[in-house]
CSV table of C-alpha atoms in Angstrom, one decimal:
chain,number,residue,atom,x,y,z
A,1,UNK,CA,34.0,35.0,-16.6
A,2,UNK,CA,30.9,35.7,-18.0
A,3,UNK,CA,28.0,36.5,-15.1
A,4,UNK,CA,26.4,33.8,-13.7
A,5,UNK,CA,23.1,35.9,-13.2
A,6,UNK,CA,23.6,36.9,-15.9
A,7,UNK,CA,23.3,33.2,-17.5
A,8,UNK,CA,20.8,32.6,-15.3
A,9,UNK,CA,18.6,35.5,-17.3
A,10,UNK,CA,18.8,33.8,-20.2
A,11,UNK,CA,18.0,30.3,-19.1
A,12,UNK,CA,14.9,31.4,-17.2
A,13,UNK,CA,14.0,33.8,-20.3
A,14,UNK,CA,14.9,30.5,-22.4
A,15,UNK,CA,12.3,28.3,-20.6
A,16,UNK,CA,9.8,31.1,-20.1
A,17,UNK,CA,9.3,30.9,-23.8
A,18,UNK,CA,10.1,27.4,-25.4
A,19,UNK,CA,7.6,24.7,-23.8
A,20,UNK,CA,8.4,21.5,-24.8
A,21,UNK,CA,8.3,17.7,-23.9
A,22,UNK,CA,11.7,16.0,-23.7
A,23,UNK,CA,12.4,11.9,-23.3
A,24,UNK,CA,15.1,12.2,-20.9
A,25,UNK,CA,17.9,9.0,-22.1
A,26,UNK,CA,20.2,9.7,-19.0
A,27,UNK,CA,17.1,9.7,-16.4
A,28,UNK,CA,15.6,6.4,-18.0
A,29,UNK,CA,16.1,1.9,-18.3
A,30,UNK,CA,17.8,0.9,-21.4
A,31,UNK,CA,15.9,0.1,-24.4
A,32,UNK,CA,16.8,-3.3,-24.2
A,33,UNK,CA,16.3,-5.4,-21.7
A,34,UNK,CA,16.9,-9.3,-20.4
A,35,UNK,CA,15.7,-10.2,-17.5
A,36,UNK,CA,15.4,-13.4,-15.8
A,37,UNK,CA,11.9,-15.5,-15.4
A,38,UNK,CA,10.6,-15.1,-11.3
A,39,UNK,CA,13.3,-11.9,-10.7
A,40,UNK,CA,11.7,-8.4,-10.1
A,41,UNK,CA,12.4,-5.7,-12.9
A,42,UNK,CA,12.3,-2.1,-13.1
A,43,UNK,CA,10.9,-0.2,-16.4
A,44,UNK,CA,11.8,3.7,-15.5
A,45,UNK,CA,11.1,6.4,-18.0
A,46,UNK,CA,11.6,10.2,-17.5
A,47,UNK,CA,10.0,13.4,-19.3
A,48,UNK,CA,11.7,16.6,-18.7
A,49,UNK,CA,8.6,18.9,-19.3
A,50,UNK,CA,7.8,23.0,-19.0
A,51,UNK,CA,4.3,22.3,-18.9
A,52,UNK,CA,2.7,22.1,-15.4
A,53,UNK,CA,0.5,19.5,-16.2
A,54,UNK,CA,1.3,16.5,-17.7
A,55,UNK,CA,-0.4,13.1,-18.6
A,56,UNK,CA,1.5,9.7,-18.2
A,57,UNK,CA,0.5,6.6,-20.8
A,58,UNK,CA,2.0,2.7,-20.4
A,59,UNK,CA,1.4,0.5,-23.3
A,60,UNK,CA,2.6,-2.8,-23.5
A,61,UNK,CA,2.7,-4.2,-27.3
A,62,UNK,CA,0.0,-1.8,-27.6
A,63,UNK,CA,-2.3,-2.1,-24.9
A,64,UNK,CA,-2.9,0.3,-22.0
A,65,UNK,CA,-1.4,-1.0,-19.0
A,66,UNK,CA,-1.4,2.5,-16.7
A,67,UNK,CA,-2.4,5.6,-17.0
A,68,UNK,CA,-2.0,8.9,-14.7
A,69,UNK,CA,-3.6,12.5,-15.1
A,70,UNK,CA,-2.1,15.3,-14.0
A,71,UNK,CA,-4.6,17.7,-11.9
A,72,UNK,CA,-5.8,21.3,-13.2
A,73,UNK,CA,-5.7,23.2,-10.1
A,74,UNK,CA,-9.0,25.2,-10.6
A,75,UNK,CA,-8.1,27.6,-7.3
A,76,UNK,CA,-5.3,29.4,-9.3
A,77,UNK,CA,-7.4,32.5,-11.0
A,78,UNK,CA,-4.1,34.2,-12.3
A,79,UNK,CA,-3.9,35.0,-15.3
A,80,UNK,CA,-0.4,34.8,-16.2
A,81,UNK,CA,-0.4,31.4,-13.9
A,82,UNK,CA,0.6,29.8,-17.4
A,83,UNK,CA,4.2,31.9,-18.2
A,84,UNK,CA,5.0,31.4,-13.9
A,85,UNK,CA,6.0,27.3,-14.2
A,86,UNK,CA,9.3,26.8,-15.9
A,87,UNK,CA,9.8,23.1,-16.2
A,88,UNK,CA,9.2,19.5,-14.0
A,89,UNK,CA,11.5,16.8,-14.7
A,90,UNK,CA,8.3,13.1,-14.2
A,91,UNK,CA,9.8,9.8,-13.2
A,92,UNK,CA,7.7,7.3,-13.8
A,93,UNK,CA,8.4,3.4,-12.8
A,94,UNK,CA,6.8,0.7,-13.6
A,95,UNK,CA,8.2,-2.8,-10.9
A,96,UNK,CA,6.9,-5.6,-11.1
A,97,UNK,CA,7.6,-8.7,-9.1
A,98,UNK,CA,8.8,-12.2,-10.0
A,99,UNK,CA,8.3,-11.0,-13.5
A,100,UNK,CA,6.3,-14.3,-15.7
A,101,UNK,CA,7.9,-15.5,-18.8
A,102,UNK,CA,4.6,-14.0,-20.7
A,103,UNK,CA,5.7,-10.4,-20.5
A,104,UNK,CA,8.2,-10.4,-23.2
A,105,UNK,CA,7.0,-7.5,-25.5
A,106,UNK,CA,8.0,-3.7,-26.3
A,107,UNK,CA,6.3,-1.3,-24.1
A,108,UNK,CA,5.5,2.4,-24.3
A,109,UNK,CA,5.8,4.8,-22.4
A,110,UNK,CA,4.1,8.6,-23.5
A,111,UNK,CA,4.1,11.9,-21.7
A,112,UNK,CA,1.1,14.9,-22.9
A,113,UNK,CA,-0.1,18.1,-23.2
A,114,UNK,CA,-3.0,18.9,-25.2
A,115,UNK,CA,-1.1,17.9,-29.0
A,116,UNK,CA,1.9,18.1,-27.9
A,117,UNK,CA,3.7,15.1,-26.6
A,118,UNK,CA,7.5,12.6,-26.4
A,119,UNK,CA,7.1,8.3,-26.2
A,120,UNK,CA,9.6,6.5,-26.1
A,121,UNK,CA,9.2,1.9,-26.7
A,122,UNK,CA,11.5,0.1,-24.8
A,123,UNK,CA,11.9,-4.1,-25.6
A,124,UNK,CA,11.8,-6.7,-22.5
A,125,UNK,CA,13.2,-10.5,-23.4
A,126,UNK,CA,12.6,-12.8,-20.3
A,127,UNK,CA,14.4,-15.8,-20.2
A,128,UNK,CA,12.6,-19.0,-19.1
A,129,UNK,CA,13.7,-20.1,-15.4
A,130,UNK,CA,14.8,-24.1,-15.8
A,131,UNK,CA,13.6,-24.3,-12.1
A,132,UNK,CA,11.0,-26.9,-12.4
A,133,UNK,CA,8.9,-26.1,-9.2
A,134,UNK,CA,8.4,-22.1,-10.8
A,135,UNK,CA,4.6,-21.6,-11.9
A,136,UNK,CA,2.1,-19.5,-13.4
A,137,UNK,CA,0.4,-19.7,-9.7
A,138,UNK,CA,3.6,-18.9,-7.7
A,139,UNK,CA,4.3,-15.9,-9.7
A,140,UNK,CA,3.0,-12.8,-8.7
A,141,UNK,CA,2.2,-10.4,-11.7
A,142,UNK,CA,0.9,-7.2,-9.0
A,143,UNK,CA,2.3,-4.5,-11.2
A,144,UNK,CA,3.8,-1.4,-8.8
A,145,UNK,CA,3.7,1.8,-10.6
A,146,UNK,CA,4.6,4.9,-9.7
A,147,UNK,CA,4.6,8.5,-11.1
A,148,UNK,CA,6.8,11.2,-9.6
A,149,UNK,CA,8.4,15.1,-10.2
A,150,UNK,CA,12.0,14.5,-9.3
A,151,UNK,CA,12.6,18.3,-9.6
A,152,UNK,CA,10.3,21.7,-10.1
A,153,UNK,CA,11.5,24.8,-11.3
A,154,UNK,CA,8.9,27.6,-11.1
A,155,UNK,CA,8.4,31.2,-10.3
A,156,UNK,CA,6.7,32.8,-7.6
A,157,UNK,CA,2.9,31.5,-8.0
A,158,UNK,CA,-0.2,30.8,-5.2
A,159,UNK,CA,0.1,26.7,-5.8
A,160,UNK,CA,2.5,24.1,-7.2
A,161,UNK,CA,1.6,20.1,-7.5
A,162,UNK,CA,3.7,17.9,-6.7
A,163,UNK,CA,2.6,14.2,-8.0
A,164,UNK,CA,3.5,11.0,-5.9
A,165,UNK,CA,1.0,8.0,-7.8
A,166,UNK,CA,0.4,4.4,-7.6
A,167,UNK,CA,-1.5,1.4,-9.1
A,168,UNK,CA,-1.6,-2.4,-7.3
A,169,UNK,CA,-3.6,-4.5,-7.1
A,170,UNK,CA,-2.6,-4.5,-2.7
A,171,UNK,CA,-3.7,-0.2,-3.4
A,172,UNK,CA,-6.3,-1.1,-0.3
A,173,UNK,CA,-3.4,-1.6,1.7
A,174,UNK,CA,-0.8,0.8,0.9
A,175,UNK,CA,0.0,5.1,2.6
A,176,UNK,CA,1.4,7.4,1.2
A,177,UNK,CA,3.2,10.4,3.5
A,178,UNK,CA,5.0,13.8,2.3
A,179,UNK,CA,8.0,14.6,4.0
A,180,UNK,CA,9.3,18.1,3.8
A,181,UNK,CA,13.1,19.0,3.3
A,182,UNK,CA,13.6,18.4,6.8
A,183,UNK,CA,12.3,15.3,6.8
A,184,UNK,CA,8.7,16.3,9.1
A,185,UNK,CA,5.8,14.6,7.8
A,186,UNK,CA,3.6,17.5,5.7
A,187,UNK,CA,-0.6,17.1,6.1
A,188,UNK,CA,-2.3,16.6,2.8
A,189,UNK,CA,-5.6,16.3,4.2
A,190,UNK,CA,-6.4,12.9,2.9
A,191,UNK,CA,-7.7,14.3,0.0
A,192,UNK,CA,-5.3,12.8,-1.9
A,193,UNK,CA,-1.0,11.2,-2.6
A,194,UNK,CA,0.2,14.6,-4.2
A,195,UNK,CA,1.0,17.4,-2.3
A,196,UNK,CA,0.0,21.2,-2.9
A,197,UNK,CA,2.6,23.9,-1.8
A,198,UNK,CA,1.1,27.0,-1.5
A,199,UNK,CA,2.5,30.8,-1.8
A,200,UNK,CA,6.0,29.1,-2.4
A,201,UNK,CA,9.1,31.0,-2.5
A,202,UNK,CA,12.6,30.0,-2.7
A,203,UNK,CA,13.8,31.1,1.3
A,204,UNK,CA,11.0,28.9,2.6
A,205,UNK,CA,10.2,25.9,0.6
A,206,UNK,CA,13.4,25.2,-1.7
A,207,UNK,CA,14.3,21.8,-0.8
A,208,UNK,CA,14.3,18.4,-1.2
A,209,UNK,CA,10.7,16.9,-0.8
A,210,UNK,CA,10.2,13.0,-0.1
A,211,UNK,CA,7.0,10.8,-0.8
A,212,UNK,CA,7.0,7.6,1.2
A,213,UNK,CA,5.2,5.1,-0.4
A,214,UNK,CA,4.1,1.7,2.3
A,215,UNK,CA,2.7,-1.3,0.9
A,216,UNK,CA,2.5,-4.2,3.1
A,217,UNK,CA,6.0,-4.2,4.6
A,218,UNK,CA,7.6,-2.6,1.9
A,219,UNK,CA,8.1,0.9,1.7
A,220,UNK,CA,9.1,3.2,-1.4
A,221,UNK,CA,11.1,6.9,-1.2
A,222,UNK,CA,10.3,8.8,-4.4
A,223,UNK,CA,12.0,12.5,-3.8
A,224,UNK,CA,10.7,15.7,-5.6
A,225,UNK,CA,13.3,19.0,-5.5
A,226,UNK,CA,11.8,22.0,-5.8
A,227,UNK,CA,13.7,25.7,-6.9
A,228,UNK,CA,11.1,29.0,-6.6
A,229,UNK,CA,12.6,30.6,-9.7
A,230,UNK,CA,13.7,34.2,-8.0
A,231,UNK,CA,12.1,37.4,-9.8
A,232,UNK,CA,13.7,39.5,-11.9
A,233,UNK,CA,16.2,42.4,-11.4
């Protein structure tokens, strides 16, 4: 039997030395999508990244829909900080309520870190509604777009940031609230919807964090699993 600690050491070494971004098909929507006009539509794109900052872009038929740019933590002064981050899984979801017929086409998501990137193209086919009273006026094209981390693995460091971002025409009516692994509210001091964990350790910080986004009467919970890796023995 292979020693689990030995295998863990090999995995950590691989994460430290191989920096890349990969598209995760198992956590993403299918490439081909058939939906009915007027229905609620979700399109999800997932990436696995070994960089602690990553920018997400969404395009439809070559036109930019939304972009989310990672925020660098300027307070961090550790010269070895680039080597302390191991990996993160980022999931970006577009949700359209009452999708209109003219949103057919190709959708592309892209994850970028400097000159390294990964991308995926989806194809959406909207079936025309047979309802006579369905019109553009009663088909809301509001896009509720979210970007969040679902897993994070890093070695001991002073700061780690979890993203919980969204774009919506109803943004002024939306509120975000982070909950710790014990479902207790966390204070982000109203500066950002991102959550910064300071001096994270395995004993105190490991667990499932939840970001709750509520717009009007609708709420969504986005989860981020944090697993700080221990020092090599």
